């Protein structure tokens, strides 16, 4: 008699759950019930007596997923799940090392360093070694060590190619030695040390293989190489590994994830059964058809085709905006309309490729009074790098803001420690002024002493405090004063751009492994300033004018403070969800907006020059599409503010990879349906021009170069100087032929083809 919990499984799910003792790969499409299959498999193995609750190990990627798995198992079986080996890779590795600390050569009470603790250790180490932290930034050293460990490499195994990597290798040696002296391990060390433990001790390896006859793995497509090697040691030839994953949703290559592990699993474990879970229980048919068509353009995939027993539903709604502001306005209007139809805001998500894109959306929502939450991240004006830049700007504007000064007086690091700040606070308190005023006093006192005039407080306690403050404070004061002088007469966007560079923020984040997002947010702050100026200029007289009107910088800082206020909805409140496409993985919503679908933005410009870059971007787009249950919007803008300037782009290639009969083009107040024939139905309202994606693509195709060259309108290219871009126009023939290229970083440029040095992306 079959257990009750097997009822309701479809044919493929039941086949996966009841597989005999053998290695298997379950190719689980989006919304196909993979978590149900995995947990039901565990319950079935225990219920049928094939294994005890402590005779299997199940690996997940988040603690939340592990808790959910245990909750579901306990709901199906009357057992105590406490003590079961269900957890993350790092959690299970920690458990193993605690049990075998002697064999792992660790102290019994070893401590685990989180990311910030690890960075602090690196900084102490570099200081003790007298390492130049400008050449070897602490975060870059931290990344080097972690990346090496994730590849399973000890310092002795790291290959060096130049003086820089040789020095990094030496620091890695010293880092490991310091961790040993302090009895601590970082997160990457947990898994590496556990792998080395199993690899070096045959008896332990045999013990765990005999104990865990079944090894189950969730989100297998997200495993990195070391995690896969660890699994191989844990699951021997007599064990049944049950891997559940979806190569089409492998979107964490930047974290080291390797979708190739799925092919390796089939080879290394001689997997005979690959079961495809293709029935989707989430989305309507048109959404799935679009996702299938899109991902079908990827060549390196195991292959599956999602389908649903649900209705086809509505076509995808496509909106082409003139500007990014219009795009944001459209999303706000549609969200309001959905709410009027009875869809809760919490069931609506707006997805974007880069965090910086949220700023325009947040501004539109704030202005319209629509509650929202930024999922898995901070609102734009709350982000670390933005707050740092605003703190510099407040001081440049002449503010005596103690909080601003305390925030950035030693960021980026300039040798001003906590003790110096405390002494500065003592001076400020004694003088009854601000920290900035105390810092200026220190700088002036230092200048007088340098000029041989003596300080005004030579014989006082304050003089002693001034002397203890060292050279860092005067240098900081000089930096702020130099920025004030350099930005006098500049426009607001130019002021912000100068401060971001002169403060050292730009260089600091350029040196970080994952600093690209922070740099994009700083660039977006310049855009915010340009938009603020434009909106301020068109305000009615009496609102934007007056004797007491503040200067642009002061007004912008007030605006930023207001938008960083408490407008974001509280947890649990009904609010629109904003998030990156990466953050959306694993979630689902009634309606989804995928915004910013332009070449160079989504797909991201970096993908144009990276191996497998476009395929990974397509997988990310596939994830974005499959988050929607009932309604899906795709939007892009003809122009967008980048680095404070207007940039012009073209629609993402992903539009061309979705069948036209699945999409409906919409204007404000009118709808245009595009069929495979290219014909259109419905009418324009009041003669307004149609912002139609297919019109634009047809025009581009019609304007393709006529000369005998390999170039075409809409083609992605790379230039050795200007970087990645897209051909947006062309003119002339033969030796006079030239193309207009929209370069992501340097804007629109005309290039004569004979001398262009363009390379197809």
XYZ file of C-alpha atoms in Angstrom:
761
model
C 0.000 0.000 0.000
C 1.424 3.365 -1.008
C 1.914 6.000 1.702
C -0.621 8.848 1.623
C 2.060 11.396 0.886
C 2.583 9.868 -2.563
C -0.907 10.808 -3.650
C -1.030 13.867 -5.861
C 2.384 13.285 -7.437
C 2.410 13.298 -11.219
C 3.901 10.395 -13.162
C 7.427 11.807 -13.446
C 7.486 12.992 -9.822
C 6.380 9.562 -8.598
C 9.046 7.898 -10.743
C 11.731 10.106 -9.184
C 10.522 9.632 -5.612
C 10.360 5.828 -5.852
C 13.591 5.196 -7.727
C 15.482 2.111 -6.529
C 18.924 2.376 -4.903
C 20.915 3.928 -7.762
C 22.533 7.239 -8.735
C 20.077 9.608 -10.394
C 19.861 13.107 -11.838
C 16.500 14.848 -11.583
C 16.273 17.657 -14.107
C 13.664 19.822 -12.413
C 12.284 22.752 -14.371
C 11.049 25.978 -12.804
C 7.839 25.492 -10.841
C 7.886 21.716 -11.308
C 7.761 20.816 -7.602
C 11.404 19.886 -7.012
C 11.296 20.577 -3.269
C 8.267 18.340 -2.951
C 10.061 15.578 -4.849
C 13.196 15.855 -2.722
C 11.401 15.830 0.638
C 8.968 13.137 -0.434
C 11.912 11.005 -1.563
C 13.379 11.268 1.956
C 10.034 10.389 3.555
C 9.536 7.427 1.210
C 13.008 6.013 1.911
C 12.375 6.201 5.666
C 8.741 4.979 5.483
C 9.679 1.927 3.423
C 12.496 0.996 5.793
C 15.287 1.449 3.256
C 17.106 3.861 5.528
C 16.851 5.302 9.035
C 16.432 9.059 9.595
C 20.134 9.204 10.472
C 21.245 7.046 7.555
C 21.009 9.708 4.885
C 22.430 13.174 4.229
C 20.611 15.944 2.364
C 22.477 19.063 1.218
C 20.835 22.414 0.544
C 22.215 25.884 -0.215
C 20.485 27.948 2.474
C 19.547 27.402 6.089
C 16.012 28.464 5.200
C 15.747 25.658 2.628
C 17.101 23.141 5.140
C 14.507 24.164 7.753
C 11.721 23.945 5.176
C 12.855 20.465 4.181
C 12.814 19.260 7.801
C 9.395 20.831 8.355
C 7.941 19.052 5.321
C 9.475 15.706 6.341
C 8.057 15.942 9.864
C 4.639 16.772 8.364
C 4.719 13.532 6.350
C 6.174 11.222 8.994
C 5.724 10.980 12.776
C 9.474 11.166 13.446
C 11.818 13.470 15.303
C 13.924 15.157 12.638
C 16.328 16.604 15.207
C 19.797 15.266 14.533
C 19.176 14.419 10.871
C 22.033 15.405 8.578
C 20.088 17.981 6.588
C 21.810 21.300 6.019
C 24.064 23.495 3.910
C 27.484 22.431 2.640
C 29.201 24.629 5.218
C 26.875 23.563 8.020
C 27.471 19.870 7.394
C 31.225 20.405 6.990
C 31.285 22.218 10.337
C 29.417 19.317 11.943
C 31.929 16.836 10.585
C 34.925 18.892 11.714
C 33.504 19.280 15.226
C 33.241 15.496 15.485
C 36.759 14.902 14.160
C 38.681 18.015 15.200
C 41.820 16.040 16.105
C 42.031 14.310 12.728
C 41.381 17.701 11.077
C 44.203 19.255 13.141
C 41.893 21.827 14.713
C 41.345 22.904 18.325
C 38.190 21.444 19.836
C 36.598 24.857 20.266
C 37.676 26.383 16.968
C 35.855 29.586 16.036
C 34.354 30.479 12.650
C 35.119 33.832 11.043
C 32.342 35.580 9.191
C 33.223 37.794 6.230
C 33.846 40.909 8.340
C 35.929 38.996 10.890
C 37.996 37.566 8.050
C 38.564 41.015 6.576
C 39.698 42.330 9.961
C 42.207 39.493 10.264
C 43.526 40.241 6.775
C 43.996 43.912 7.671
C 45.902 43.050 10.855
C 48.064 40.608 8.939
C 48.934 43.090 6.191
C 49.852 45.690 8.787
C 52.108 43.241 10.652
C 53.785 42.241 7.385
C 54.257 45.899 6.360
C 52.403 45.220 3.120
C 51.448 48.224 0.993
C 47.630 48.129 1.187
C 47.299 50.364 -1.854
C 48.960 47.673 -3.972
C 47.348 44.806 -2.063
C 43.920 46.011 -0.873
C 42.591 43.905 2.035
C 39.382 42.988 0.225
C 41.317 41.811 -2.808
C 43.523 39.662 -0.580
C 40.401 38.275 1.096
C 38.912 37.448 -2.302
C 42.149 35.768 -3.466
C 42.268 33.511 -0.399
C 38.576 32.595 -0.586
C 38.631 31.979 -4.344
C 41.691 29.736 -3.986
C 40.001 27.690 -1.267
C 36.797 27.405 -3.298
C 38.933 25.848 -6.022
C 40.374 23.435 -3.469
C 43.826 25.029 -3.576
C 46.182 25.517 -0.648
C 48.802 28.245 -0.958
C 51.413 25.708 -2.037
C 49.186 24.672 -4.959
C 48.459 28.174 -6.267
C 50.146 28.902 -9.591
C 51.915 32.239 -9.903
C 52.369 34.208 -13.110
C 53.943 37.458 -11.995
C 55.262 39.350 -8.989
C 51.738 40.294 -7.885
C 50.441 36.702 -7.714
C 53.705 35.559 -6.090
C 53.205 38.104 -3.327
C 49.543 37.113 -2.983
C 50.624 33.495 -2.577
C 53.036 34.502 0.199
C 50.276 36.411 1.983
C 47.998 33.362 1.648
C 50.694 31.264 3.390
C 50.904 33.788 6.213
C 47.113 34.039 6.440
C 46.741 30.280 6.958
C 49.504 30.346 9.563
C 47.790 33.193 11.419
C 44.455 31.347 11.397
C 46.229 28.317 12.848
C 47.786 30.371 15.620
C 44.425 31.904 16.535
C 42.461 28.640 16.213
C 39.958 30.081 13.709
C 38.601 29.048 10.313
C 36.778 31.056 7.651
C 33.751 29.793 5.731
C 35.728 28.561 2.746
C 38.083 26.720 5.098
C 35.208 24.682 6.553
C 34.533 22.869 3.305
C 38.172 22.628 2.215
C 39.250 21.213 5.596
C 36.342 18.762 5.540
C 37.289 17.665 2.018
C 40.905 17.163 3.085
C 39.712 15.195 6.127
C 37.720 12.740 4.010
C 40.456 12.548 1.411
C 43.282 11.797 3.858
C 41.530 9.349 6.208
C 40.321 6.172 4.533
C 38.625 4.892 7.693
C 36.570 8.053 8.144
C 35.607 8.100 4.482
C 34.508 4.467 4.684
C 32.564 5.189 7.871
C 30.508 7.982 6.319
C 29.931 6.101 3.096
C 28.614 3.151 5.052
C 26.428 5.398 7.184
C 24.987 7.599 4.472
C 23.785 5.130 1.863
C 21.673 7.893 0.336
C 23.079 11.338 -0.517
C 20.535 13.886 -1.722
C 21.468 17.290 -3.152
C 19.224 20.278 -3.834
C 19.998 23.017 -6.418
C 22.779 20.868 -7.847
C 23.382 23.331 -10.711
C 24.735 25.824 -8.156
C 27.536 23.604 -6.830
C 31.132 24.718 -7.352
C 34.023 22.410 -8.116
C 35.086 21.857 -4.486
C 31.525 21.111 -3.399
C 31.225 18.526 -6.154
C 34.551 16.931 -5.166
C 33.349 16.785 -1.541
C 30.162 15.031 -2.666
C 32.184 12.538 -4.690
C 34.174 11.592 -1.587
C 31.009 11.249 0.501
C 29.116 9.192 -2.079
C 31.093 6.142 -3.138
C 30.216 3.508 -5.698
C 27.764 1.783 -3.335
C 25.895 4.953 -2.410
C 22.864 6.352 -4.191
C 23.348 10.016 -5.031
C 20.105 11.800 -5.854
C 20.882 15.187 -7.418
C 18.067 17.633 -8.180
C 18.793 20.673 -10.309
C 18.139 22.688 -13.441
C 21.006 23.653 -15.733
C 18.735 26.309 -17.281
C 18.698 28.105 -13.918
C 22.445 28.083 -13.329
C 23.033 31.815 -12.753
C 25.804 31.973 -10.148
C 28.919 31.518 -12.246
C 30.345 34.663 -10.630
C 30.284 32.739 -7.320
C 32.066 29.761 -8.822
C 28.998 27.651 -9.628
C 29.517 25.221 -12.502
C 26.596 23.816 -14.476
C 29.145 21.398 -15.967
C 28.931 19.446 -12.701
C 25.665 17.990 -13.997
C 27.383 16.440 -16.995
C 30.272 15.292 -14.783
C 27.831 13.626 -12.405
C 26.386 11.537 -15.214
C 29.856 10.410 -16.239
C 31.480 9.937 -12.812
C 28.558 8.015 -11.279
C 27.433 6.254 -14.477
C 23.959 7.743 -14.078
C 21.440 5.764 -16.100
C 18.316 7.595 -15.028
C 17.839 11.265 -15.888
C 14.267 12.131 -15.020
C 12.882 15.388 -16.373
C 10.255 17.214 -14.338
C 8.674 19.357 -17.033
C 5.122 19.914 -15.820
C 4.958 23.418 -14.398
C 2.467 24.242 -11.635
C 3.132 27.981 -11.551
C 2.700 29.786 -14.844
C 0.196 30.084 -17.662
C 1.058 28.611 -21.048
C 2.165 31.740 -22.908
C 4.737 32.519 -20.236
C 6.184 29.016 -20.430
C 6.193 29.035 -24.236
C 8.172 32.278 -24.173
C 10.643 30.893 -21.621
C 11.113 27.666 -23.605
C 11.745 29.571 -26.833
C 14.239 31.876 -25.180
C 16.312 29.234 -23.404
C 16.278 27.103 -26.551
C 18.886 29.476 -27.990
C 21.450 28.153 -25.477
C 23.562 25.422 -26.968
C 25.090 23.815 -23.873
C 22.058 22.472 -22.032
C 20.640 19.081 -21.128
C 17.302 20.044 -22.618
C 13.721 20.027 -21.383
C 10.453 21.735 -22.276
C 8.146 23.161 -19.636
C 4.405 22.683 -20.066
C 1.290 23.233 -17.995
C -2.197 21.879 -17.741
C -3.344 25.447 -17.106
C -4.736 27.751 -19.778
C -2.554 29.663 -22.225
C -3.401 32.900 -20.466
C -2.492 36.392 -21.617
C 0.321 37.261 -24.030
C 3.423 38.935 -22.631
C 2.921 42.698 -22.524
C 5.779 44.673 -24.055
C 6.294 48.381 -23.483
C 8.863 50.590 -25.201
C 9.402 53.866 -23.354
C 11.051 56.985 -24.645
C 13.073 57.356 -21.425
C 13.840 55.425 -18.272
C 11.603 57.867 -16.368
C 8.690 57.062 -18.675
C 9.374 53.356 -18.203
C 9.224 53.786 -14.421
C 6.017 55.801 -14.733
C 4.434 53.086 -16.842
C 5.302 50.429 -14.252
C 3.757 52.536 -11.483
C 0.549 53.033 -13.498
C 0.237 49.345 -14.321
C 0.890 48.349 -10.701
C -1.913 50.662 -9.629
C -4.209 49.148 -12.253
C -3.380 45.646 -11.055
C -4.161 46.637 -7.482
C -7.499 48.050 -8.674
C -8.187 44.641 -10.254
C -7.685 43.005 -6.859
C -4.043 41.925 -7.108
C -2.173 42.700 -3.883
C 0.980 44.800 -4.336
C 2.905 42.114 -2.451
C 2.102 39.745 -5.314
C 3.695 42.056 -7.895
C 7.451 42.166 -8.537
C 9.638 44.493 -10.579
C 12.872 42.832 -11.674
C 16.011 44.489 -13.005
C 19.501 43.366 -13.958
C 21.556 45.726 -11.776
C 20.877 47.175 -8.341
C 21.489 50.700 -9.623
C 18.324 50.498 -11.737
C 16.161 50.588 -8.629
C 16.830 54.302 -8.075
C 14.563 55.551 -10.883
C 11.862 53.072 -9.896
C 12.080 54.047 -6.228
C 11.788 57.719 -7.142
C 8.662 57.079 -9.247
C 7.058 54.973 -6.511
C 7.959 57.504 -3.811
C 6.481 60.350 -5.855
C 3.307 58.381 -6.559
C 2.935 57.289 -2.931
C 2.988 53.583 -3.804
C 4.457 51.473 -0.961
C 7.361 49.239 -1.948
C 10.102 47.065 -0.514
C 13.549 46.321 -1.922
C 13.836 42.557 -1.545
C 17.188 41.133 -0.485
C 18.848 44.526 -0.363
C 18.714 48.155 0.685
C 16.888 51.058 -0.868
C 19.092 53.116 -3.142
C 19.862 55.969 -0.740
C 20.527 53.491 2.079
C 23.314 51.629 0.275
C 26.752 51.880 1.832
C 28.534 53.449 -1.100
C 25.746 55.979 -1.696
C 25.722 56.998 1.969
C 29.510 57.396 1.875
C 29.261 59.682 -1.159
C 26.452 61.708 0.417
C 28.529 62.120 3.587
C 31.399 63.608 1.555
C 28.913 65.865 -0.223
C 27.480 67.128 3.061
C 30.946 68.212 4.193
C 31.689 69.777 0.801
C 28.398 71.676 1.102
C 29.643 73.210 4.334
C 27.670 71.090 6.777
C 29.015 70.588 10.297
C 27.422 67.139 10.339
C 29.234 64.997 12.923
C 27.651 61.833 11.564
C 28.896 62.534 8.042
C 32.428 63.231 9.238
C 32.559 60.172 11.502
C 31.327 58.007 8.628
C 34.023 58.891 6.107
C 36.958 60.391 8.008
C 38.744 57.059 7.596
C 36.937 55.688 4.557
C 38.716 54.874 2.390
C 41.374 54.099 4.992
C 43.764 57.000 5.604
C 45.291 56.029 8.941
C 42.815 57.748 11.243
C 41.941 55.257 13.967
C 39.212 55.126 16.593
C 41.469 56.751 19.191
C 42.108 59.757 16.945
C 38.376 60.181 16.447
C 37.791 59.982 20.212
C 40.401 62.705 20.780
C 38.779 64.829 18.096
C 35.462 64.412 19.888
C 37.107 65.586 23.126
C 38.375 68.723 21.387
C 34.922 69.374 19.908
C 33.274 68.958 23.301
C 35.780 71.270 24.995
C 35.235 73.908 22.313
C 31.481 73.452 22.160
C 31.616 72.933 18.403
C 31.289 70.240 15.776
C 33.803 67.555 14.834
C 34.488 69.429 11.602
C 35.300 72.610 13.498
C 37.627 70.662 15.786
C 39.325 69.124 12.747
C 39.789 72.554 11.164
C 41.317 73.837 14.434
C 43.750 70.949 14.372
C 44.704 71.671 10.768
C 45.206 75.390 11.472
C 47.244 74.645 14.584
C 49.452 72.345 12.552
C 49.989 74.990 9.868
C 50.974 77.621 12.442
C 53.483 75.287 14.028
C 54.933 74.440 10.616
C 55.337 78.154 9.926
C 57.091 78.630 13.283
C 54.342 80.737 14.843
C 53.376 78.299 17.551
C 49.899 77.090 18.299
C 47.355 79.183 20.111
C 46.966 76.529 22.793
C 50.581 75.445 23.221
C 50.452 75.182 27.021
C 46.978 73.780 27.423
C 45.492 70.309 27.625
C 43.962 70.979 24.220
C 47.434 71.377 22.776
C 48.294 67.875 23.970
C 45.140 66.552 22.347
C 45.955 68.350 19.092
C 49.448 66.865 19.044
C 48.100 63.374 19.537
C 45.893 63.634 16.472
C 48.782 63.190 14.050
C 48.820 64.082 10.362
C 45.719 62.240 9.221
C 43.200 64.841 10.407
C 44.875 67.846 8.683
C 45.177 65.803 5.474
C 41.456 64.991 5.624
C 40.553 68.659 6.168
C 42.772 69.600 3.215
C 41.016 66.993 1.047
C 37.563 68.431 1.798
C 38.765 71.989 1.204
C 40.377 70.982 -2.104
C 37.120 69.376 -3.221
C 35.215 72.550 -2.320
C 37.578 74.644 -4.434
C 37.604 72.204 -7.358
C 33.808 71.949 -7.541
C 33.049 75.672 -7.336
C 31.093 76.618 -10.448
C 30.465 73.022 -11.576
C 27.016 71.626 -12.256
C 25.519 69.341 -9.601
C 26.232 66.103 -11.536
C 29.813 67.294 -12.149
C 30.238 68.079 -8.445
C 29.165 64.566 -7.481
C 31.316 62.934 -10.154
C 34.371 64.897 -8.954
C 33.762 64.058 -5.284
C 33.340 60.336 -6.030
C 36.735 60.346 -7.726
C 38.678 62.738 -5.480
C 37.457 61.125 -2.254
C 38.960 57.784 -3.245
C 35.598 55.999 -3.263
C 35.858 55.089 -6.935
C 39.365 53.649 -6.620
C 38.390 51.786 -3.446
C 35.473 49.969 -5.044
C 37.390 49.321 -8.264
C 39.791 47.250 -6.151
C 36.985 45.130 -4.693
C 36.126 41.789 -6.195
C 32.403 42.569 -6.188
C 32.733 46.334 -6.424
C 31.053 46.594 -9.843
C 27.563 46.928 -8.339
C 28.764 49.614 -5.947
C 30.363 51.548 -8.800
C 27.102 51.319 -10.761
C 25.253 52.724 -7.755
C 27.706 55.629 -7.519
C 27.191 56.307 -11.227
C 23.447 56.187 -10.625
C 23.849 58.834 -7.912
C 25.126 61.147 -10.666
C 22.034 60.269 -12.703
C 19.843 61.057 -9.703
C 21.436 64.493 -9.494
C 20.894 65.170 -13.201
C 17.240 64.122 -12.900
C 16.822 66.254 -9.789
C 18.182 69.318 -11.585
C 15.926 68.726 -14.590
C 12.825 68.308 -12.432
C 13.762 71.342 -10.327
C 14.152 73.482 -13.437
C 10.604 72.755 -14.618
C 8.874 73.380 -11.293
C 6.357 76.245 -11.332
C 7.594 79.669 -10.290
C 7.149 80.127 -6.585
C 7.992 76.480 -5.885
C 11.527 76.430 -7.258
C 12.325 80.089 -6.767
C 12.556 82.450 -3.852
C 14.935 84.375 -1.668
C 15.406 81.418 0.686
C 15.927 78.792 -2.000
C 18.979 76.638 -1.152
C 21.761 75.982 -3.619
C 21.474 72.888 -5.806
C 23.772 70.696 -3.706
C 22.010 71.524 -0.438
C 18.613 71.008 -2.077
C 19.706 67.668 -3.522
C 21.002 66.463 -0.141
C 17.619 67.355 1.383
C 15.889 65.486 -1.442
C 18.080 62.411 -0.850
C 17.324 62.500 2.870
C 13.581 62.639 2.178
C 13.685 59.707 -0.239
C 15.788 57.742 2.249
C 13.105 58.266 4.900
C 10.556 55.779 6.139
C 8.645 55.448 2.874
C 9.631 51.828 2.376
C 6.822 49.623 3.639
C 7.235 47.663 6.851
C 7.823 43.917 6.720
C 4.511 42.155 6.155
C 2.792 45.221 4.718
C 1.206 45.112 1.276
C 3.955 46.563 -0.901
C 5.359 46.261 -4.401
C 8.476 44.082 -4.490
C 11.651 45.425 -6.139
C 14.596 43.095 -6.723
C 17.342 42.008 -9.064
C 16.709 39.032 -11.316
C 19.308 37.097 -9.294
C 17.408 37.755 -6.053
C 14.152 36.553 -7.615
C 15.331 32.970 -8.023
C 13.112 30.628 -6.029
C 10.271 33.162 -5.769
C 7.012 33.556 -7.669
C 4.461 36.341 -8.148
C 1.079 36.895 -9.737
C 2.518 39.601 -11.989
C 6.114 40.387 -12.909
C 7.720 43.369 -14.644
C 11.147 42.743 -16.215
C 12.540 46.214 -16.845
C 15.563 47.702 -18.588
C 15.694 45.154 -21.398
C 18.314 46.885 -23.520
C 21.535 45.659 -25.076
C 24.362 46.283 -22.649
C 22.003 46.362 -19.686
C 20.204 43.020 -19.993
C 22.154 41.216 -21.340
C 24.834 43.003 -19.350
C 27.716 44.522 -21.273
C 30.260 42.333 -19.447
C 28.659 39.222 -20.915
C 29.548 40.322 -24.447
C 33.245 39.591 -23.931
C 33.068 36.613 -21.538
C 33.004 32.956 -22.479
C 29.483 31.619 -21.884
C 28.507 35.166 -20.904
C 25.471 35.489 -23.155
C 24.248 31.996 -22.272
C 24.392 32.846 -18.559
C 22.489 36.100 -19.208
C 19.880 34.113 -21.125
C 19.539 31.717 -18.184
C 19.034 34.726 -15.915
C 16.328 36.036 -18.248
C 14.733 32.568 -18.197
C 14.634 32.736 -14.400
C 13.046 36.194 -14.582
C 10.311 35.057 -17.002
C 9.410 31.974 -14.986
C 8.755 33.966 -11.794
C 5.376 35.103 -13.195
C 2.207 33.114 -12.650
C -0.403 35.070 -14.584
C 0.872 38.302 -16.103
C 4.302 39.215 -17.443
C 5.514 42.647 -18.599
C 8.729 43.298 -20.533
C 9.922 46.890 -20.907
C 12.846 48.929 -22.183
C 13.702 52.557 -22.858
C 15.019 54.274 -25.968
C 17.177 56.528 -23.774
C 18.493 56.181 -20.269
C 20.564 58.347 -17.938
C 24.037 56.887 -17.452
C 26.819 58.712 -15.589
C 24.745 61.878 -15.684
C 24.354 61.842 -19.470
C 21.666 60.560 -21.798
C 22.600 57.337 -23.579
C 20.678 55.757 -26.437
C 20.272 52.027 -26.801
C 18.314 49.385 -28.638
C 16.005 46.622 -27.494
C 17.574 43.534 -25.963
C 18.230 40.599 -28.275
C 15.938 38.599 -26.012
C 12.911 40.206 -27.673
C 13.948 38.634 -30.969
C 14.238 35.222 -29.303
C 10.625 35.136 -28.136
C 7.984 34.297 -30.783
C 6.100 37.403 -31.841
C 2.698 35.786 -31.467
C 3.340 35.463 -27.728
C 3.773 39.217 -27.217
C 1.389 42.151 -27.132
C 2.826 45.638 -27.631
C 1.192 48.314 -25.552
C 1.155 52.088 -25.378
C -0.341 54.193 -22.660
C -4.046 53.560 -23.188
C -3.759 51.463 -26.364
C -2.743 47.945 -27.274
C -0.950 46.642 -30.338
C -0.848 42.923 -30.984
C 2.012 41.646 -33.086
C 1.603 38.365 -34.928
C 4.152 36.204 -36.655
C 3.238 37.829 -39.967
C 4.234 41.181 -38.531
C 0.732 42.595 -38.993
C -0.805 44.694 -36.254
C -4.270 45.009 -34.801
C -6.011 47.614 -32.605
C -5.741 51.337 -32.992
C -3.704 54.240 -31.743
C -5.380 56.650 -29.388
C -5.680 60.298 -30.417
C -3.041 59.889 -33.088
C -0.268 59.341 -30.558
C 2.827 57.733 -32.086
C 3.220 54.050 -31.346
C 6.182 53.002 -29.245
C 6.345 49.584 -30.839
C 9.257 47.196 -30.386
C 8.671 45.369 -33.653
C 8.534 48.649 -35.552
C 11.945 49.459 -34.153
C 13.398 46.049 -34.985
C 11.921 46.126 -38.500
C 13.440 49.556 -39.030
C 16.812 48.287 -37.879
C 16.603 45.332 -40.240
C 15.617 47.649 -43.104
C 18.577 49.890 -42.365
C 21.146 47.100 -42.395
C 24.379 48.008 -44.070
C 24.244 47.609 -47.853
C 28.016 47.514 -48.370
C 29.954 44.272 -48.496
C 30.880 44.286 -44.801
C 30.151 41.820 -42.001
C 28.402 44.495 -39.922
C 24.684 44.983 -39.362
C 22.463 47.279 -37.365
C 21.838 45.887 -33.895
C 25.058 43.849 -33.880
C 27.052 43.705 -30.631
C 30.700 44.679 -31.102
C 33.838 45.319 -29.061
C 36.395 48.089 -29.644
C 39.926 47.886 -28.154
C 39.625 51.403 -26.713
C 35.921 52.059 -26.178
C 34.882 48.570 -25.047
C 31.538 46.853 -25.682
C 28.818 48.485 -27.756
C 26.002 48.051 -30.259
C 25.813 49.329 -33.846
C 22.806 51.661 -33.970
C 23.172 53.385 -37.353
C 25.224 53.389 -40.548
C 25.850 55.465 -43.632
C 28.041 55.595 -46.730
C 29.566 52.906 -48.910
C 32.969 51.450 -49.597
C 35.867 53.354 -48.020
C 33.446 56.093 -46.905
C 31.246 53.694 -44.931
C 30.935 54.440 -41.261
C 28.881 53.140 -38.364
C 27.457 54.753 -35.281
C 28.109 52.655 -32.172
C 26.519 53.108 -28.767
C 29.348 52.200 -26.384
C 28.167 51.297 -22.919
C 30.883 53.272 -21.114
C 31.837 56.035 -23.532
C 28.578 56.847 -25.296
C 27.674 57.146 -28.975
C 30.510 57.461 -31.499
C 30.819 57.451 -35.308
C 33.595 55.175 -36.606
C 34.948 54.892 -40.157
C 34.828 51.180 -40.934
C 38.267 51.032 -42.550
C 39.854 52.165 -39.296
C 37.288 51.072 -36.721
C 39.106 47.991 -35.335
C 35.746 46.538 -34.358
C 35.435 42.911 -33.291
C 32.113 41.017 -33.365
C 30.961 40.235 -29.808
